[in-house]
CSV table of C-alpha atoms and ligand atoms in Angstrom, one decimal:
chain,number,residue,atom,x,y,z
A,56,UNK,CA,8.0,-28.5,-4.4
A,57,UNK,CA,4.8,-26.0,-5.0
A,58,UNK,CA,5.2,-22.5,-4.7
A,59,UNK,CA,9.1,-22.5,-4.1
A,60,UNK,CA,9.6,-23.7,-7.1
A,61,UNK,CA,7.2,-21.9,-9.0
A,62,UNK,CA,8.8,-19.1,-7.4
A,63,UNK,CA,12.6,-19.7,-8.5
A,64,UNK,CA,11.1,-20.5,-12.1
A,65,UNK,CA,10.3,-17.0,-12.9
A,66,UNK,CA,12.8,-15.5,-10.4
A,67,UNK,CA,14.4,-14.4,-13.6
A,68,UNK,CA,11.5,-12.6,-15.2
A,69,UNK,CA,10.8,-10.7,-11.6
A,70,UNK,CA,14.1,-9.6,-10.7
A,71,UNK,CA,12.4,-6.2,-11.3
A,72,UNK,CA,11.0,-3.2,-9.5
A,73,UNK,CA,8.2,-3.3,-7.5
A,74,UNK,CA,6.3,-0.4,-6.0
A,75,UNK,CA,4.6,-1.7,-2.7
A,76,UNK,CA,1.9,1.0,-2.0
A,77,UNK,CA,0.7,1.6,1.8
A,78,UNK,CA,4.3,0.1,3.1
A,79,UNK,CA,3.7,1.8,6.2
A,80,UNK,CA,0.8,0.8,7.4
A,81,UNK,CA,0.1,-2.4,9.2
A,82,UNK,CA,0.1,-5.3,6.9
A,83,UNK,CA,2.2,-3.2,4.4
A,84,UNK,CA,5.2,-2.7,6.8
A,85,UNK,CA,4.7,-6.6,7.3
A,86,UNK,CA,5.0,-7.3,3.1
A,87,UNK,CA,7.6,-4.7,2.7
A,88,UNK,CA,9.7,-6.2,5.6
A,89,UNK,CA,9.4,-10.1,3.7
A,90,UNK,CA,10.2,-8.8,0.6
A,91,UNK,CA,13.3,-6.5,1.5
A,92,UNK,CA,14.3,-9.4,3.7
A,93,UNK,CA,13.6,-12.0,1.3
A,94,UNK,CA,14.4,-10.7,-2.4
A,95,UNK,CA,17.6,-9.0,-1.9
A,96,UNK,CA,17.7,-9.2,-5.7
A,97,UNK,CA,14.6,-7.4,-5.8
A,98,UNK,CA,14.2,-3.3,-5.3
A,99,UNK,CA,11.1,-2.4,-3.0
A,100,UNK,CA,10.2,1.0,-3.6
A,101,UNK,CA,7.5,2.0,-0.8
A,102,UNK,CA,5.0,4.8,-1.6
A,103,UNK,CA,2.8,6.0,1.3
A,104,UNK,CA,1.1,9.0,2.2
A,105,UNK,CA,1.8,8.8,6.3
A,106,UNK,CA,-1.7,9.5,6.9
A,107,UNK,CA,-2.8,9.0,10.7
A,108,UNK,CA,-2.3,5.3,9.9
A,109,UNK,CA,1.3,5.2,8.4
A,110,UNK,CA,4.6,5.4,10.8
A,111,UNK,CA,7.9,5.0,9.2
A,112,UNK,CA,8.9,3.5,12.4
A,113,UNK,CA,7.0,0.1,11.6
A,114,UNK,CA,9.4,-0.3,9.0
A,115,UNK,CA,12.9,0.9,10.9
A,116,UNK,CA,14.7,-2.1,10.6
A,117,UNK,CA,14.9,-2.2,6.9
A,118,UNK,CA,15.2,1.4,5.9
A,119,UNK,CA,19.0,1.5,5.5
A,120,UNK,CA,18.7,-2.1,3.2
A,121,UNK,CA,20.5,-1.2,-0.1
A,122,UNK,CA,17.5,-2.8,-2.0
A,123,UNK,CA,14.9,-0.5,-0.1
A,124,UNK,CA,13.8,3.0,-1.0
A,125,UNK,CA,10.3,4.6,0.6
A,126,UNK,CA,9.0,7.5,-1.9
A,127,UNK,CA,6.7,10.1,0.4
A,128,UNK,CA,3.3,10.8,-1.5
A,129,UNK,CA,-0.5,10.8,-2.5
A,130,UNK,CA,-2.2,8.5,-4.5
A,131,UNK,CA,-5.0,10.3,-5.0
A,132,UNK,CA,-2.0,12.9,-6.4
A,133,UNK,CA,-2.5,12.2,-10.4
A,134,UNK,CA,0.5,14.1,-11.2
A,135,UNK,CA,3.0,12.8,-8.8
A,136,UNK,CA,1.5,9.0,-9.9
A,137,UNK,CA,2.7,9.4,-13.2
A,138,UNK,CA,6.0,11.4,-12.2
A,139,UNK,CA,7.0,8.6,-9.8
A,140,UNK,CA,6.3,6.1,-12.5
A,141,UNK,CA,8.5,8.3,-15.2
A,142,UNK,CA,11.2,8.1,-12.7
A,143,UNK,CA,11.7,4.3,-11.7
A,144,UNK,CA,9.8,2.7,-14.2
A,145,UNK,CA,8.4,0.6,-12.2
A,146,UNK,CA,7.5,-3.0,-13.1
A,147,UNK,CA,5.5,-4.3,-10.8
A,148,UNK,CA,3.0,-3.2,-8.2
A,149,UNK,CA,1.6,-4.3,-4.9
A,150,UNK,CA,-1.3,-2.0,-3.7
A,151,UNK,CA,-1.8,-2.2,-0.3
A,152,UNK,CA,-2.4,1.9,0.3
A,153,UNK,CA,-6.1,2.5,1.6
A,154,UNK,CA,-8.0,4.7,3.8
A,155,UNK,CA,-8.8,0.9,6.1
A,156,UNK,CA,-11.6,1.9,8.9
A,157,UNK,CA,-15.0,0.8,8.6
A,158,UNK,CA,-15.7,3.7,11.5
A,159,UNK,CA,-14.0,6.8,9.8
A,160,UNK,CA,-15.7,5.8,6.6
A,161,UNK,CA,-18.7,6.1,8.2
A,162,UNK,CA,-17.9,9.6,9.5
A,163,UNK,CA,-16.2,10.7,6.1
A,164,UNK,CA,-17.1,8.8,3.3
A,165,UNK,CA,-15.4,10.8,0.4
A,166,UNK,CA,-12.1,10.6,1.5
A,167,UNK,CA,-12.1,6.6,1.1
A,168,UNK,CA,-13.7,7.4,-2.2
A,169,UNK,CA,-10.3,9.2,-3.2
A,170,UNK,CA,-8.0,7.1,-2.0
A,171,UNK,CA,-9.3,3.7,-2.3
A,172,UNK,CA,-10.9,4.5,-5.8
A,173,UNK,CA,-9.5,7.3,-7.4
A,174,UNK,CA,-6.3,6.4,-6.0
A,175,UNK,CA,-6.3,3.2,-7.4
A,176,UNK,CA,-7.3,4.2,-10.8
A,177,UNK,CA,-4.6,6.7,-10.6
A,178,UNK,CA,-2.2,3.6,-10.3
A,179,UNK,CA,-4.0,1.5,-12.8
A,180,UNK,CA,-3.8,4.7,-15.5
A,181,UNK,CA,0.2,5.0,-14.6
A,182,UNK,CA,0.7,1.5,-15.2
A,183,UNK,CA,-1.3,0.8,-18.3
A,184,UNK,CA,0.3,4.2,-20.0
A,185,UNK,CA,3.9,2.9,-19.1
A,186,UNK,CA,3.6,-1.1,-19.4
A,187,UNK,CA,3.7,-3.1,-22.7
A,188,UNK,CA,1.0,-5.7,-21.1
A,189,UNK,CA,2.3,-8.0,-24.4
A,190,UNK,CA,5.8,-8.9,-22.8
A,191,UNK,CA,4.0,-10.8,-19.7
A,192,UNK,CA,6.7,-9.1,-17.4
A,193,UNK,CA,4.4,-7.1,-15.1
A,194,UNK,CA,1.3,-7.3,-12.3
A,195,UNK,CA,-0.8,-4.9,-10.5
A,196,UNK,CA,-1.4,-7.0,-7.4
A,197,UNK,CA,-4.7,-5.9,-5.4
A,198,UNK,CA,-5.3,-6.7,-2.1
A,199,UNK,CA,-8.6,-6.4,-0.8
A,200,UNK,CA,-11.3,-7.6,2.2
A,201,UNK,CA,-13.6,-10.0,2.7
A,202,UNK,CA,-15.7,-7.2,3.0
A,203,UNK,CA,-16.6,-6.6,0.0
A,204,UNK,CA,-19.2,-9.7,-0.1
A,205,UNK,CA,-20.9,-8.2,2.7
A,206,UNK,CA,-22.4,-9.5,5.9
A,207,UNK,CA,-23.0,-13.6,6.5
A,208,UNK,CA,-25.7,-14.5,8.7
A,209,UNK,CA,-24.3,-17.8,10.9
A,210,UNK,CA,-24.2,-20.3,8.2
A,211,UNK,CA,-22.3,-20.5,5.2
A,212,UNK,CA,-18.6,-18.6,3.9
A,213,UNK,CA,-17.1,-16.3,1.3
A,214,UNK,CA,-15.2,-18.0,-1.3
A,215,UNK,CA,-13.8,-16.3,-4.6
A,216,UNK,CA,-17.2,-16.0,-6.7
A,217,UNK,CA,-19.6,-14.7,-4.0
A,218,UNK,CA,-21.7,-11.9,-5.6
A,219,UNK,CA,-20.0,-8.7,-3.9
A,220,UNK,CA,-22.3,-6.8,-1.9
A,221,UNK,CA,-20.6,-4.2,0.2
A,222,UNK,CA,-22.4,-2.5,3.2
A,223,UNK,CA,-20.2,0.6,4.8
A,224,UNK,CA,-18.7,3.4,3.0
A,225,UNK,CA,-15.2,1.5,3.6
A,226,UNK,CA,-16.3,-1.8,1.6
A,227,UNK,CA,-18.2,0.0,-1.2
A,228,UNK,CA,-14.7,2.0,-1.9
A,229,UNK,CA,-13.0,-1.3,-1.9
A,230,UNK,CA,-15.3,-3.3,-4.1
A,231,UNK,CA,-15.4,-0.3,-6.2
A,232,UNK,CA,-11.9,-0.4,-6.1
A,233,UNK,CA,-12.2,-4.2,-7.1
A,234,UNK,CA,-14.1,-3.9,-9.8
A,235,UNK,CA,-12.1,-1.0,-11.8
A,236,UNK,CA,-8.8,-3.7,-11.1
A,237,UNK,CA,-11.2,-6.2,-13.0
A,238,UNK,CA,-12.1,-4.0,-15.5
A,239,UNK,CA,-8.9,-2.7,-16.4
A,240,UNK,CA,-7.5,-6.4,-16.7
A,241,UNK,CA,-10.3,-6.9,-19.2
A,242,UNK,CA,-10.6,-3.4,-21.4
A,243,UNK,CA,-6.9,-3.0,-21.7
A,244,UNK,CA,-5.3,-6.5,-20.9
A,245,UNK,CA,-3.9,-4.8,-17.8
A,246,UNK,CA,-1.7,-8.3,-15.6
A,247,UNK,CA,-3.2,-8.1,-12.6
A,248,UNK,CA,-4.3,-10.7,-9.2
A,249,UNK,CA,-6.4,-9.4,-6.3
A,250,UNK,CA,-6.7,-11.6,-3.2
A,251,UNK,CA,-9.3,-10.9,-0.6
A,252,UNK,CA,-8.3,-11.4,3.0
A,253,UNK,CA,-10.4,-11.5,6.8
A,254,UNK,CA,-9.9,-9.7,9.6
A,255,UNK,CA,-5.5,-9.4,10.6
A,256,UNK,CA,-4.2,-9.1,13.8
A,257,UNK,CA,-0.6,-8.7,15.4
A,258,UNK,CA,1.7,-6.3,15.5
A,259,UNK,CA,2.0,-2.8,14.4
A,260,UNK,CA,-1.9,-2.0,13.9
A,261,UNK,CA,-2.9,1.4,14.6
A,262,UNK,CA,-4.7,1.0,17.6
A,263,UNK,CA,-8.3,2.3,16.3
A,264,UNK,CA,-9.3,-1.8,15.6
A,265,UNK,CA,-10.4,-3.9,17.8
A,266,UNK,CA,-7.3,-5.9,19.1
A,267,UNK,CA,-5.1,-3.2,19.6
A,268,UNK,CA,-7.3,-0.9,20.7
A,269,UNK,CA,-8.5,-3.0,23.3
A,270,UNK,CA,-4.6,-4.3,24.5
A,271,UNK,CA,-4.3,-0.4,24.5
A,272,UNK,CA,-7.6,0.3,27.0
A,273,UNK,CA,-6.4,-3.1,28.9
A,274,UNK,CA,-3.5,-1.8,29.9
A,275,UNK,CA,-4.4,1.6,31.4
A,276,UNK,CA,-7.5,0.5,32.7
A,277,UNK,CA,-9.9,1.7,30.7
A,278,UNK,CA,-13.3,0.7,29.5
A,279,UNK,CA,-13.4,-1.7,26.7
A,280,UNK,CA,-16.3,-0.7,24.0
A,281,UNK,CA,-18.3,-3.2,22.7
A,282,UNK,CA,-20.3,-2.6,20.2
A,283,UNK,CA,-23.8,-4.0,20.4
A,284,UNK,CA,-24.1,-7.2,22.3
A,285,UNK,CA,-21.0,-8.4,21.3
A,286,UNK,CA,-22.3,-10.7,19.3
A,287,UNK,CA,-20.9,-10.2,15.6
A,288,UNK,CA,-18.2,-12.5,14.0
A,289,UNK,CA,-15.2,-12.4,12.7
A,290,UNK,CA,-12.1,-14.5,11.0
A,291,UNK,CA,-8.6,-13.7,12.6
A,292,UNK,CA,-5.6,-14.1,10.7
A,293,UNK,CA,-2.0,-13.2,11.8
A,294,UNK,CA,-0.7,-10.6,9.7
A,295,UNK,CA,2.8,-12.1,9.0
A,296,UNK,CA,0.7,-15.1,7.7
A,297,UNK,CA,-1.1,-12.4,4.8
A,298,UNK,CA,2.6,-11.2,4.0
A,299,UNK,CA,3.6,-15.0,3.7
A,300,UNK,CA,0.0,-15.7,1.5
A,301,UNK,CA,0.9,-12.5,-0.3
A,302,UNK,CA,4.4,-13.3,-1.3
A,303,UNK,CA,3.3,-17.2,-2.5
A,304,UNK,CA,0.0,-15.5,-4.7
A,305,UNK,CA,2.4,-12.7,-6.4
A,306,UNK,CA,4.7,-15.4,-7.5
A,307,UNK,CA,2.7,-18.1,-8.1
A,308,UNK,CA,-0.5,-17.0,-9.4
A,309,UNK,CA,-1.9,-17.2,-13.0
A,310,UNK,CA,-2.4,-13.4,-14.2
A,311,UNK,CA,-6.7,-12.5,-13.8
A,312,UNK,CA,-7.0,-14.7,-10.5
A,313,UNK,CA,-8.5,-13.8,-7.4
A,314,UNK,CA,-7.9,-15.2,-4.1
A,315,UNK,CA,-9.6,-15.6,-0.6
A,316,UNK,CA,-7.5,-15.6,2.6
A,317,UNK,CA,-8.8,-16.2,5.9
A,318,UNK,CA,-7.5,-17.6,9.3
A,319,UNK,CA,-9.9,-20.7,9.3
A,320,UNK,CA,-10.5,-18.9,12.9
A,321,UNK,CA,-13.6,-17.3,13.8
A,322,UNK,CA,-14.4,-15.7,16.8
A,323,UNK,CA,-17.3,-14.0,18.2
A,324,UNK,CA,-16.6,-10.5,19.2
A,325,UNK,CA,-17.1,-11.1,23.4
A,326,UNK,CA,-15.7,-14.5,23.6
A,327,UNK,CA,-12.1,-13.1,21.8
A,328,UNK,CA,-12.1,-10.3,23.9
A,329,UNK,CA,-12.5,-12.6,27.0
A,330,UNK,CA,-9.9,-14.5,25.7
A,331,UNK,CA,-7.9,-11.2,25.4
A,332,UNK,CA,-8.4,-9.9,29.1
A,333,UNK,CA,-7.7,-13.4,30.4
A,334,UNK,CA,-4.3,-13.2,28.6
A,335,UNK,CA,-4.1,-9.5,29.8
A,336,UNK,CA,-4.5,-10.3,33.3
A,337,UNK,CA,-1.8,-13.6,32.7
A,338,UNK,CA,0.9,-11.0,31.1
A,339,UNK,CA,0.4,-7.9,33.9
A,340,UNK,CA,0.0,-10.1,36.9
A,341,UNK,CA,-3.6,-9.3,37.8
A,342,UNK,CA,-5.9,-12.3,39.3
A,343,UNK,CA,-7.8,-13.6,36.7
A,344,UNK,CA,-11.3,-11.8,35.4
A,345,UNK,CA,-10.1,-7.7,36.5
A,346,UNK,CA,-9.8,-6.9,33.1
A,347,UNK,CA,-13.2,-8.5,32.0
A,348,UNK,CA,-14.3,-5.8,34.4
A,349,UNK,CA,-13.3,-3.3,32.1
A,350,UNK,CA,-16.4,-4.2,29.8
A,351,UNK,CA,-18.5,-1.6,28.5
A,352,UNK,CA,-21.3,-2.3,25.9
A,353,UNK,CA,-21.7,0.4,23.9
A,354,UNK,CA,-24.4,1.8,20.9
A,355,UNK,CA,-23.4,-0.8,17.7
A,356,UNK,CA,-21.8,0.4,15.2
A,357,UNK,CA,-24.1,2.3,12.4
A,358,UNK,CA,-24.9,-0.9,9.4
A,359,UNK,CA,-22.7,-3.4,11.5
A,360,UNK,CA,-22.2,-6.1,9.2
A,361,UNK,CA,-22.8,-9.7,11.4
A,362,UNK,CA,-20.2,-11.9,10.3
A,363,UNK,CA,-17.6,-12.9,7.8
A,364,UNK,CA,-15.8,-16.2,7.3
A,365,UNK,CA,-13.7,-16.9,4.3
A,366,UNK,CA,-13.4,-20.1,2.4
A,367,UNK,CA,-9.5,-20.4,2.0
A,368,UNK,CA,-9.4,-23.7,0.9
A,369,UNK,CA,-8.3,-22.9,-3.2
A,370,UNK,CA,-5.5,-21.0,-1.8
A,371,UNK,CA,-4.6,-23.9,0.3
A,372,UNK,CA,-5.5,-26.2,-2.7
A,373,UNK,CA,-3.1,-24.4,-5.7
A,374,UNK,CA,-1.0,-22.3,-3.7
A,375,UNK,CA,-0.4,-24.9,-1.0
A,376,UNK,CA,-1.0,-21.8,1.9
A,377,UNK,CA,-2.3,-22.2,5.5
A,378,UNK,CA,-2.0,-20.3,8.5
A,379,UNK,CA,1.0,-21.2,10.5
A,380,UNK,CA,0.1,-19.8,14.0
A,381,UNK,CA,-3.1,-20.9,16.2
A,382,UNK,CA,-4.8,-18.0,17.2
A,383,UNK,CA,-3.7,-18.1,21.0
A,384,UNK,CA,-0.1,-18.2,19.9
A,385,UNK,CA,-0.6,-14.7,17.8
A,386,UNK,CA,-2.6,-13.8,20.1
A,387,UNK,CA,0.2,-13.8,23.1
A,388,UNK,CA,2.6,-13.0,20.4
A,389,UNK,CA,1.0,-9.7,19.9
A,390,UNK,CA,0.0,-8.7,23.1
A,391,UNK,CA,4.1,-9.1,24.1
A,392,UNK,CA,4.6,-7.0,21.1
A,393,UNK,CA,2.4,-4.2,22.2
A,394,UNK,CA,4.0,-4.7,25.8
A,395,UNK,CA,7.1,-4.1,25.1
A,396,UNK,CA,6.7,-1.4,22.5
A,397,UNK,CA,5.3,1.3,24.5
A,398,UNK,CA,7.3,4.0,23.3
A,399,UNK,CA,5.5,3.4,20.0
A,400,UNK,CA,2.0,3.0,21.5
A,401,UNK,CA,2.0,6.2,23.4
A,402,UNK,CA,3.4,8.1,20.3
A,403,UNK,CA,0.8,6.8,18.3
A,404,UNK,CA,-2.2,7.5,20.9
A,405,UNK,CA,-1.5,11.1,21.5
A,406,UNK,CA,-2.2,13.7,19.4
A,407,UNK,CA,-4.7,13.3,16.8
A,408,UNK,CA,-6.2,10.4,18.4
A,409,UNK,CA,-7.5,11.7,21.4
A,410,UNK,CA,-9.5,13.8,19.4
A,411,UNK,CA,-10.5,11.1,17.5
A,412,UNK,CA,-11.2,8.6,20.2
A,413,UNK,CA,-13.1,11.5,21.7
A,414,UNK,CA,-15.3,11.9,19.3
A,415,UNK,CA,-16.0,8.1,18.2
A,416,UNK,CA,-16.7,7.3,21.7
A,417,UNK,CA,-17.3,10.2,23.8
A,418,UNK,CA,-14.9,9.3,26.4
A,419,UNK,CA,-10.8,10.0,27.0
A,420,UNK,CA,-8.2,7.7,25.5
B,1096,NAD,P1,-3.6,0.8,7.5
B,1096,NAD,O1,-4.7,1.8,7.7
B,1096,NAD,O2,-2.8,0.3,8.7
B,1096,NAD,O3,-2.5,1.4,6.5
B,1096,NAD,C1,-2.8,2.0,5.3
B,1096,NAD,C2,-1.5,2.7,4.8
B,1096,NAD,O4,-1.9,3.4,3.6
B,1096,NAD,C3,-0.9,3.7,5.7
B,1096,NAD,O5,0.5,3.6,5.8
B,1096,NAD,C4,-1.3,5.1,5.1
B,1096,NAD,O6,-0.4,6.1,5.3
B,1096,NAD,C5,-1.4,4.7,3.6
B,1096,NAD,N1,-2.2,5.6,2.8
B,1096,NAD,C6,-3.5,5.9,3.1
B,1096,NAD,N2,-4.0,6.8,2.2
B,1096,NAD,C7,-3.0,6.9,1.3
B,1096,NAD,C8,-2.9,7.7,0.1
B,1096,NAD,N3,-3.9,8.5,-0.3
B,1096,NAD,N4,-1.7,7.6,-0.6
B,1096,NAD,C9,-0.7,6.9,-0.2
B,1096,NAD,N5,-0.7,6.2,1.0
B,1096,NAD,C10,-1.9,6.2,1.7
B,1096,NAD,O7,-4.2,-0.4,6.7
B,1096,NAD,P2,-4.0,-2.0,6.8
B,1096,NAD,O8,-4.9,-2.5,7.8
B,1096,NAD,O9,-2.6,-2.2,6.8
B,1096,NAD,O10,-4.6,-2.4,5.3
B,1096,NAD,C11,-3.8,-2.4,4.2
B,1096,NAD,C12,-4.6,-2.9,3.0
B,1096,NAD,O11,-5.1,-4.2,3.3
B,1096,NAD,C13,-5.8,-2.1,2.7
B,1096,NAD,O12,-6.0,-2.0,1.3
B,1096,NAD,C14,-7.0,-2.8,3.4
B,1096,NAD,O13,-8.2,-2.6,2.7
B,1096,NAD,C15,-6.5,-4.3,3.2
B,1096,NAD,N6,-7.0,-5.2,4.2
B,1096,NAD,C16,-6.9,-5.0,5.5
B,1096,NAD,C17,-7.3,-5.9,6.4
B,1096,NAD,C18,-7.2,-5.7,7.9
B,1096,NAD,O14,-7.7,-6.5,8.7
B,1096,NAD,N7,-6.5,-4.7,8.4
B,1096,NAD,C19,-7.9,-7.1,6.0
B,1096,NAD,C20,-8.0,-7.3,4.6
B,1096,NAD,C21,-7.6,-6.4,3.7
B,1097,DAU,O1,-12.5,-8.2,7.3
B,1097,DAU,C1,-11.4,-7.4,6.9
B,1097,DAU,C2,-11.5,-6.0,7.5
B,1097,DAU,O2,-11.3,-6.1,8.9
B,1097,DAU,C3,-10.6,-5.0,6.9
B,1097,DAU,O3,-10.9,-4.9,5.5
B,1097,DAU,C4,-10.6,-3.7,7.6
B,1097,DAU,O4,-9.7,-2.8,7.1
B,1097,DAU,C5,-10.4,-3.9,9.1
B,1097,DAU,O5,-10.5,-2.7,9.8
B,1097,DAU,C6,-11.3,-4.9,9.6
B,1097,DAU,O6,-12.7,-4.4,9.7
B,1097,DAU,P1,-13.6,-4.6,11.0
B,1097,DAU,O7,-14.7,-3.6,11.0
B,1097,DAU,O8,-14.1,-6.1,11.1
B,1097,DAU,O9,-12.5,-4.4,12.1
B,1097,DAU,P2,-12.6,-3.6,13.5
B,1097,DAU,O10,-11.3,-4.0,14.3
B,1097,DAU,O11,-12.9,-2.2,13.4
B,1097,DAU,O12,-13.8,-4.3,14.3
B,1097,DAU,C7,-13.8,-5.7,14.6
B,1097,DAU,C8,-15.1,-6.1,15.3
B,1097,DAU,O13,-15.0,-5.5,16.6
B,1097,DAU,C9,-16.3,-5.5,14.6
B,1097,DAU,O14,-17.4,-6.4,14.7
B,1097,DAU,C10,-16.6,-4.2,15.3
B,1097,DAU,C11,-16.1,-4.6,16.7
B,1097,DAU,N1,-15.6,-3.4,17.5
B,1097,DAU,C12,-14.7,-2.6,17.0
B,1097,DAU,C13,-14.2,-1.5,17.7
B,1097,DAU,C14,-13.1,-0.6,17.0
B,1097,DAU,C15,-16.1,-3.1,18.8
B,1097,DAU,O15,-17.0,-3.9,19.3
B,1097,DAU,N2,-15.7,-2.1,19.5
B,1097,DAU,C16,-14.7,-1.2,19.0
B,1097,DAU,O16,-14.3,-0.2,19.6
């Protein structure tokens, strides 16, 4: 029973329109795909800038679904906000849009300032000027990171009521971002939940993060660059596992909640990426250790926080969610997916990103 059931109770009530925001980003295009698939009843309006990060091909499948509509624009764009809100009327929301790299942020700092704060507020002022909160038939749904609590040193975890205590320009927008969710939920009795998730992996990420990145670098034979000694830590969840804890929180949660999600998985930075060359070598038919070769470590990143691990055990607990891939499985899974997607890989690494890459790490992509 559970969620499912929770879920078909107040099908009724949610047989509305949502607005997903960032739907064509990674783990967007994953939540939009489970919800277009999923809710046929339900229309999915995606909103997305296409920054660098968003490609409407991650979402090609589903773009001719009845139920499915993607809107092109800015969140940080007041006007358009409230127009786009005027228009559809939207019920509920989904915010998943975010300017999401710890190393940009570092570089440009303001512009995760206006999109993961003003751009939220933006949202939060649209939907508290069109919703009656009173009628119990709407939800600003935040997701966030693990981030936001800051760096663990080996001992202990996150869980929902850690003291937040952001370190890089990236997690102070999204705790900041956090906090006016919170705020609005208590000032104007705006419906909302936030969940906090760990580190996501599979397919579809813009290959600027780790995983990807290094698949990418794997596979053309180039240097891998670690940063430090390798020796930070991190908790790997499968993406389509945060769409599937995503879908069970925005159905079955009580309105003010917040939730942690995490992989139960963590991995130090060198011993994954061992892991990863060793599969590398397995999938292109190299003998075993070349791509370890490939090995470069490299100046640590600027404030590099040491470790996260999430608690996910009250999501488990009330929700009844747990990851349903081991981490070798998504692992394998994603590398074929990179693999065999190489149209989309080389689209996505040329152009801007070689200027990017080139600049991060002083070296050719
Ligand atoms: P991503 O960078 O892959 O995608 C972000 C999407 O947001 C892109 O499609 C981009 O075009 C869009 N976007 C950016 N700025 C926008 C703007 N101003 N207006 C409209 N759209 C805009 O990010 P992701 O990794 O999929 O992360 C999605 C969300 O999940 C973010 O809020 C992030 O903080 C959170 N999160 C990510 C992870 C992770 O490991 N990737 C973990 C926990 C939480
Ligand atoms: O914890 C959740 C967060 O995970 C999300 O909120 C962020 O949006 C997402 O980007 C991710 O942040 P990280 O900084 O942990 O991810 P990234 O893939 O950038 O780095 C993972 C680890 O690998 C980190 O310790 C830094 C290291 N790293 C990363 C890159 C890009 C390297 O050693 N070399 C690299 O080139």
């Amino acid at each position: 029973m559970g969620i499912e059931t929770k879920g078909s109770e107040i099908k009724e009530d949610r047989m509305k329109k949502i607005l997903i925001t960032g739907g064509a980003g990674f783990i967007g295009s994953h939540v939009v795909r489970l919800f277009v698939n999923k809710y046929p009843e339900y229309q999915i309006f995606n909103l997305d800038k296409l920054t660098y990060a968003g490609n409407l091909r991650n979402i090609e499948d589903i773009e001719s679904n009845q139920n499915y509509s993607f809107l092109k624009a800015d969140i940080s764009d007041r006007g358009k906000v409230e127009e786009l809100f005027e228009i559809h009327k939207f019920d509920f929301v989904i915010h998943l849009a975010a300017e999401s790299h710890v190393d940009r942020s570092i570089k440009n700092p303001l512009e995760f300032l206006n999109t993961n704060i003003v751009g939220t507020v933006n949202l939060l002022d649209a939907c508290r000027n069109s919703w009656n909160h009173e009628n119990g038939k709407h939800l600003f749904y935040h997701v966030s990171t693990d981030e936001v609590f800051g760096s663990l040193s080996d001992q202990g975890f996150f869980i929902e009521s850690t003291p937040y205590d952001p370190q890089s320009p990236y997690s102070a927008s999204k705790a900041g971002s956090d906090h006016f969710v919170r705020a609005y939920g208590n000032t104007y009795g705006l419906p909302f939940v936030i969940s906090n998730c760990s580190n996501n992996y599979g397919p579809n990420q813009f290959p600027e993060k780790l995983i990807p990145l290094f698949i990418n670098n794997i596979k053309n034979n180039r240097p891998l660059p670690v940063y430090g000694k390798g020796d930070n830590v991190r908790d790997w969840l499968y993406v389509v596992d945060h769409a599937r804890a995503i879908d069970m929180i925005f159905h079955g949660s009580a309105h003010g909640k917040t939730y942690n999600i995490g992989g139960f998985n963590e991995w130090k930075n060198l011993d994954l990426i061992k892991v990863l060359c060793d599969l590398m070598d397995e999938k292109l038919g190299r003998s075993k250790g070349e791509s370890q070769n490939l090995i470069e470590f490299v100046t640590d990143r600027s404030g590099h926080d040491f470790r996260y691990a999430i608690d996910a055990s009250m999501i488990k607990k009330e929700l009844g969610w747990e990851p349903s891939l081991q981490f070798e499985e998504g692992l394998s899974k994603t590398i074929d997916w990179y693999l065999s997607n190489d149209e989309w890989l080389k689209e996505v690494t040329s152009g801007e990103y070689l200027n990017y890459y080139k600049n991060h790490y002083g070296a050719e992509a």
